[in-house]
Amino acid sequence: MCRLFALTSRDPVSPMLAIDALNVMKEGHDGSGVGLYLSGLGGPFEDLKEYPVLSGIFTDAGLRRLSEYMTEKGFSSKYSVMFKPDTEPPVGTPKRGTYASIAYELPPEWKDLDKDDLGERLVKTRLELRAEGEQTGDIMVFSFWPDTIMIKEVGDPMAIGEYLQLGREEIHARHILAQGRQNTNYAINLYACHPFFIEGIGTMTNGENTAFIPIKEYLQSRGVTGYQGYQSDSEVFTHIAHFTTKKLGLDISAYKHVITPMNDDEMKDHQDREFLSSLKKACRKLIIDGPNCVIGCLENGTMFMAQDRKKLRPGVVGGNPELGMYAFSSEICGLNAAIPDRDKSQDFQPMHLDTAIVGPDCREVVKCSQKDPLLLQR
Amino acid sequence: MLSERPITPSTLSRKDLPWQVKWDIQTCTKCGRCTSVCPVNAIELGVFRKREIKTSMGLNAKPVNEFSTFYGIRQRTDPAYACIGCAMCNMVCPNNAIEPVRQEHSTTLQFQNNRGGQSRTRGGRRNSGESLLDQLKFIRISMLTDPALDAGRHEFDVRTLLGRVLSPENEIKCFNENGWKPPVREIYPLVIGSMSFGALSPNMWEGLQMGVAYLNEELNMPVRMCTGEGGCPPRLLRSRFLKYVILQIASGYFGWDEIIHAIPEMKVDPCAIEIKYGQGAKPGDGGLLMWYKVNKLIAAIRGVPQGVSLPSPPTHQTKYSIEEAVAKMIQSMSMAWGFRVPVYPKISASSTSLAVLNNLVRNPYAAGLAIDGEDGGTGAAYNVSMNHMGHPIASNLRDCYKALCVSGAQNEIPLIAGGGIGKNGNLAANAAALIMLGASMVQVGKYVMQAGAGCLGSEKDRCNVCNIGVCPKGITSQDPRIYRRLDPEKVAERVVDFYLSFDTELRKVIAPLGRSTSLPIGMSDALGVSDKHVADRLDIKYVI
Ligand code: SF4
Ligand code: SF4
């Protein structure tokens, strides 16, 4: 099963911290890939919060094509971090070219767009580039969003970390999602590597989602730009989080009510029972099935963890409010490795009704149970 | 039988009959039970004459003829009385001295069935044993990432929704604005399909109702049963059990007067209203209750004279088009119950199913669509309709589900599939396959008669005399001398039994697939079939 590790911190930290934690949990993943989601960027990106960052992998031809394409659209590049490894890649990792994160100045006519329109256009641009890259094999893009970098590669996390020098100052971040992948049901494909990302929301999962096809078909039929791809059976979790928060306007604490609603008995005495049961009916197609643990990060840096009731070994959340650092880990050993200096008695393992949430201030773990009254609107 | 038999084009020999009655002179005690129970009078007492030549021991005496007469059972060869293979004679024979034997290669009776220029009508199922649903396999077993679930111990949510479900956006909007929400029922996904009071005997009906009530009230399984055309007993209409009943209104409107008049006195709302436009056994045809079965009680409930055949017209005659019919009927039925009861149409699977569905998607009051495939139906129909008309359910349902996916309404309009589910006994597997192809729930009729009351009908044209009121088991007869045979309590018990075993089997199918918290509607990745064309058509995996 994949290993998950997420870190949220008041000050930017090196992604290698997360990779090290994955390495400690090594037994559980086969190292067939690693994915990183970084937001709350430090370093040179600190002052570029407004500008969407395109991250991906490009061949030389791909880079040329990219710059033509972006210029054509009216984007001008503001700052870029290009990394072209000069060492031989580790076993199993192909030589791909340049790993780039480029911040762009928006085309002038986009500047007056409202947030939703702008978001949709950014998603469209990413999808167009992705589609183009899928034909030529020269371009792979994982995200195009302000204050967000995504890095994915096949191979063992530690080896990739060293190969891509992930400890570089330029990509230090406050919020990091990292996954050591175990490739299971599908052929190895970089786009299938967690975490997944859409419009400011990144999530990653371990487990198996047996309701994948009906959920995928449902999401695809919602008419939302960006609900496509679905190379992995858990890509849908990200989109459900997006749908719940952005399209339905619910708080992230309602996410669990959508993916794993309570049964009638549990719901019986709930003060919002009427709303919850209608939500359950309307969102029936989004109910997930199979043991799953989901860790995700929202646009404002809020991080959360939830699991369904079949997850026998839930993930764990712990941290140190003084340090201003919290970690979400699928295994306790990863948490121990990353934040050894913490009050372990405060560690929290969210069970089947719980969502653990750490706000961007990294002060405490908010434990919400599905039995709690709802915070309806965001 | 004449000693000198005439030979005309339509005379048959015993050899020509598909069912031959084997009678054993040695064990028969001549009690006469078989002839009295035979529903079609295929056998009669016969007097036989026998000559024996007696030769004595000595040489002096000459051999003599000795004549004797004895009594036995004779099978009639008149096509009108051909044995239907029901084996009731065997069931009542104390010594197993008699039984029907099928003779596969005699086809002659088929050519003689249409006597007096009348085509053959019958009840039962299509005369074909093949079933595509039986070929489908469940291939996506969760083994790798996580082990399969435990069917026996895990908690399962085997329920489904009947009624128009709003989209998440509209649901929240409606909640916030306190708007009108279409009624939705949470029910068990296996529904007892429409078999009318009139087609079924009172004992059968009572048995089913008792079984359903027990399942609901004692076992917490929200099972629902549809009435079929022909109304509903007045006492049931005014009882609290009405909530377990789906009332059907069909093109003949039989019994609806009674129902409408009972509305002010109803203690509870019915589960739903089904508007019948078509049925699997005779698509494009109306219902047909033949005069044999229209006795006093049925006549009273249906509001018709006694002893006349009751054909329903093929369409709702007061409506101009299907679009109008669907819209108006749904509207007026919803209105009759104050918009508190889901109303949905039932059509036979056909090439126009999609058109009907398209009409429903835009109708905010439409609560679902029931599609009945070619294998469905229990009532009287022409042999030719039953055997050759209609569309198989699997691809029809799949097309409809996919159309819903395109319009994003797959959670909103539930599809109810019927027709041939469990025809070879594989009820749970067939139902699960249809659910994974996109059905929100399935309905069964014939299976209920077979498993619940021991109906003898088969796909080999066994029995199938439901239409003429002589059902040997008392299931589809309105003759008290016959339906007395059926004990309602036992029917109820059997209904409960097969529901419980269905439930276990369904879990045994969905647990290894890793599903437990919601019904696997549309989980088409779980299905595989070893026929490439089928796989392509249904958009499932091709496996060999
Ligand atoms: S099998 Fe049925 S129809 Fe045939 S002789 Fe026996 S009782 Fe009559
Ligand atoms: S047993 Fe009765 S219901 Fe069954 S096929 Fe025969 S006549 Fe019809």
mmCIF file with all atom_site columns, N, CA and C and ligand atoms in Angstrom, chain B residues 446 449 455-457 462-466 471-473 475-476, ligand 2:
data_model
loop_
_atom_site.group_PDB
_atom_site.id
_atom_site.type_symbol
_atom_site.label_atom_id
_atom_site.label_alt_id
_atom_site.label_comp_id
_atom_site.label_asym_id
_atom_site.label_entity_id
_atom_site.label_seq_id
_atom_site.pdbx_PDB_ins_code
_atom_site.Cartn_x
_atom_site.Cartn_y
_atom_site.Cartn_z
_atom_site.occupancy
_atom_site.B_iso_or_equiv
_atom_site.pdbx_formal_charge
_atom_site.auth_seq_id
_atom_site.auth_comp_id
_atom_site.auth_asym_id
_atom_site.auth_atom_id
_atom_site.pdbx_PDB_model_num
ATOM   1  N  N   . LYS B 1 446 ? -42.006 -13.780 -12.168 1.00 0.00 ? 446 LYS B N   1
ATOM   2  C  CA  . LYS B 1 446 ? -42.047 -15.230 -12.304 1.00 0.00 ? 446 LYS B CA  1
ATOM   3  C  C   . LYS B 1 446 ? -41.231 -15.926 -11.213 1.00 0.00 ? 446 LYS B C   1
ATOM   4  N  N   . MET B 1 449 ? -43.202 -16.397 -8.202  1.00 0.00 ? 449 MET B N   1
ATOM   5  C  CA  . MET B 1 449 ? -44.188 -17.477 -8.281  1.00 0.00 ? 449 MET B CA  1
ATOM   6  C  C   . MET B 1 449 ? -43.510 -18.837 -8.157  1.00 0.00 ? 449 MET B C   1
ATOM   7  N  N   . CYS B 1 455 ? -44.586 -22.517 -8.476  1.00 0.00 ? 455 CYS B N   1
ATOM   8  C  CA  . CYS B 1 455 ? -45.098 -22.526 -9.845  1.00 0.00 ? 455 CYS B CA  1
ATOM   9  C  C   . CYS B 1 455 ? -44.272 -23.502 -10.673 1.00 0.00 ? 455 CYS B C   1
ATOM   10 N  N   . LEU B 1 456 ? -44.951 -24.212 -11.543 1.00 0.00 ? 456 LEU B N   1
ATOM   11 C  CA  . LEU B 1 456 ? -44.294 -25.280 -12.282 1.00 0.00 ? 456 LEU B CA  1
ATOM   12 C  C   . LEU B 1 456 ? -43.813 -24.841 -13.651 1.00 0.00 ? 456 LEU B C   1
ATOM   13 N  N   . GLY B 1 457 ? -44.170 -23.653 -14.047 1.00 0.00 ? 457 GLY B N   1
ATOM   14 C  CA  . GLY B 1 457 ? -43.872 -23.195 -15.396 1.00 0.00 ? 457 GLY B CA  1
ATOM   15 C  C   . GLY B 1 457 ? -42.372 -23.172 -15.675 1.00 0.00 ? 457 GLY B C   1
ATOM   16 N  N   . ARG B 1 462 ? -43.525 -25.921 -20.100 1.00 0.00 ? 462 ARG B N   1
ATOM   17 C  CA  . ARG B 1 462 ? -44.174 -26.775 -19.130 1.00 0.00 ? 462 ARG B CA  1
ATOM   18 C  C   . ARG B 1 462 ? -45.255 -25.944 -18.434 1.00 0.00 ? 462 ARG B C   1
ATOM   19 N  N   . CYS B 1 463 ? -46.375 -26.527 -18.234 1.00 0.00 ? 463 CYS B N   1
ATOM   20 C  CA  . CYS B 1 463 ? -47.498 -25.886 -17.538 1.00 0.00 ? 463 CYS B CA  1
ATOM   21 C  C   . CYS B 1 463 ? -48.009 -24.668 -18.329 1.00 0.00 ? 463 CYS B C   1
ATOM   22 N  N   . ASN B 1 464 ? -47.668 -23.459 -17.905 1.00 0.00 ? 464 ASN B N   1
ATOM   23 C  CA  . ASN B 1 464 ? -48.046 -22.254 -18.660 1.00 0.00 ? 464 ASN B CA  1
ATOM   24 C  C   . ASN B 1 464 ? -49.545 -22.142 -18.971 1.00 0.00 ? 464 ASN B C   1
ATOM   25 N  N   . VAL B 1 465 ? -50.385 -22.635 -18.083 1.00 0.00 ? 465 VAL B N   1
ATOM   26 C  CA  . VAL B 1 465 ? -51.816 -22.456 -18.311 1.00 0.00 ? 465 VAL B CA  1
ATOM   27 C  C   . VAL B 1 465 ? -52.397 -21.399 -17.373 1.00 0.00 ? 465 VAL B C   1
ATOM   28 N  N   . CYS B 1 466 ? -51.542 -20.483 -16.959 1.00 0.00 ? 466 CYS B N   1
ATOM   29 C  CA  . CYS B 1 466 ? -51.960 -19.445 -16.015 1.00 0.00 ? 466 CYS B CA  1
ATOM   30 C  C   . CYS B 1 466 ? -53.193 -18.698 -16.514 1.00 0.00 ? 466 CYS B C   1
ATOM   31 N  N   . CYS B 1 471 ? -54.673 -23.141 -13.013 1.00 0.00 ? 471 CYS B N   1
ATOM   32 C  CA  . CYS B 1 471 ? -53.340 -23.320 -12.428 1.00 0.00 ? 471 CYS B CA  1
ATOM   33 C  C   . CYS B 1 471 ? -53.351 -24.435 -11.388 1.00 0.00 ? 471 CYS B C   1
ATOM   34 N  N   . PRO B 1 472 ? -52.597 -25.476 -11.641 1.00 0.00 ? 472 PRO B N   1
ATOM   35 C  CA  . PRO B 1 472 ? -52.672 -26.627 -10.745 1.00 0.00 ? 472 PRO B CA  1
ATOM   36 C  C   . PRO B 1 472 ? -52.190 -26.338 -9.338  1.00 0.00 ? 472 PRO B C   1
ATOM   37 N  N   . LYS B 1 473 ? -51.369 -25.276 -9.189  1.00 0.00 ? 473 LYS B N   1
ATOM   38 C  CA  . LYS B 1 473 ? -50.880 -24.965 -7.848  1.00 0.00 ? 473 LYS B CA  1
ATOM   39 C  C   . LYS B 1 473 ? -51.772 -23.945 -7.140  1.00 0.00 ? 473 LYS B C   1
ATOM   40 N  N   . ILE B 1 475 ? -52.000 -20.822 -8.006  1.00 0.00 ? 475 ILE B N   1
ATOM   41 C  CA  . ILE B 1 475 ? -51.350 -19.511 -7.978  1.00 0.00 ? 475 ILE B CA  1
ATOM   42 C  C   . ILE B 1 475 ? -52.126 -18.515 -8.833  1.00 0.00 ? 475 ILE B C   1
ATOM   43 N  N   . THR B 1 476 ? -52.498 -18.967 -10.024 1.00 0.00 ? 476 THR B N   1
ATOM   44 C  CA  . THR B 1 476 ? -53.149 -18.028 -10.938 1.00 0.00 ? 476 THR B CA  1
ATOM   45 C  C   . THR B 1 476 ? -54.562 -18.474 -11.274 1.00 0.00 ? 476 THR B C   1
HETATM 46 S  S1  . SF4 C 2 .   ? -48.124 -23.546 -11.979 1.00 0.00 ? 2   SF4 C S1  1
HETATM 47 FE FE1 . SF4 C 2 .   ? -49.768 -22.084 -12.266 1.00 0.00 ? 2   SF4 C FE1 1
HETATM 48 S  S2  . SF4 C 2 .   ? -48.698 -20.155 -12.377 1.00 0.00 ? 2   SF4 C S2  1
HETATM 49 FE FE2 . SF4 C 2 .   ? -47.186 -21.714 -12.744 1.00 0.00 ? 2   SF4 C FE2 1
HETATM 50 S  S3  . SF4 C 2 .   ? -47.124 -21.946 -14.961 1.00 0.00 ? 2   SF4 C S3  1
HETATM 51 FE FE3 . SF4 C 2 .   ? -48.564 -23.440 -14.162 1.00 0.00 ? 2   SF4 C FE3 1
HETATM 52 S  S4  . SF4 C 2 .   ? -50.504 -22.391 -14.309 1.00 0.00 ? 2   SF4 C S4  1
HETATM 53 FE FE4 . SF4 C 2 .   ? -48.979 -20.833 -14.479 1.00 0.00 ? 2   SF4 C FE4 1
#
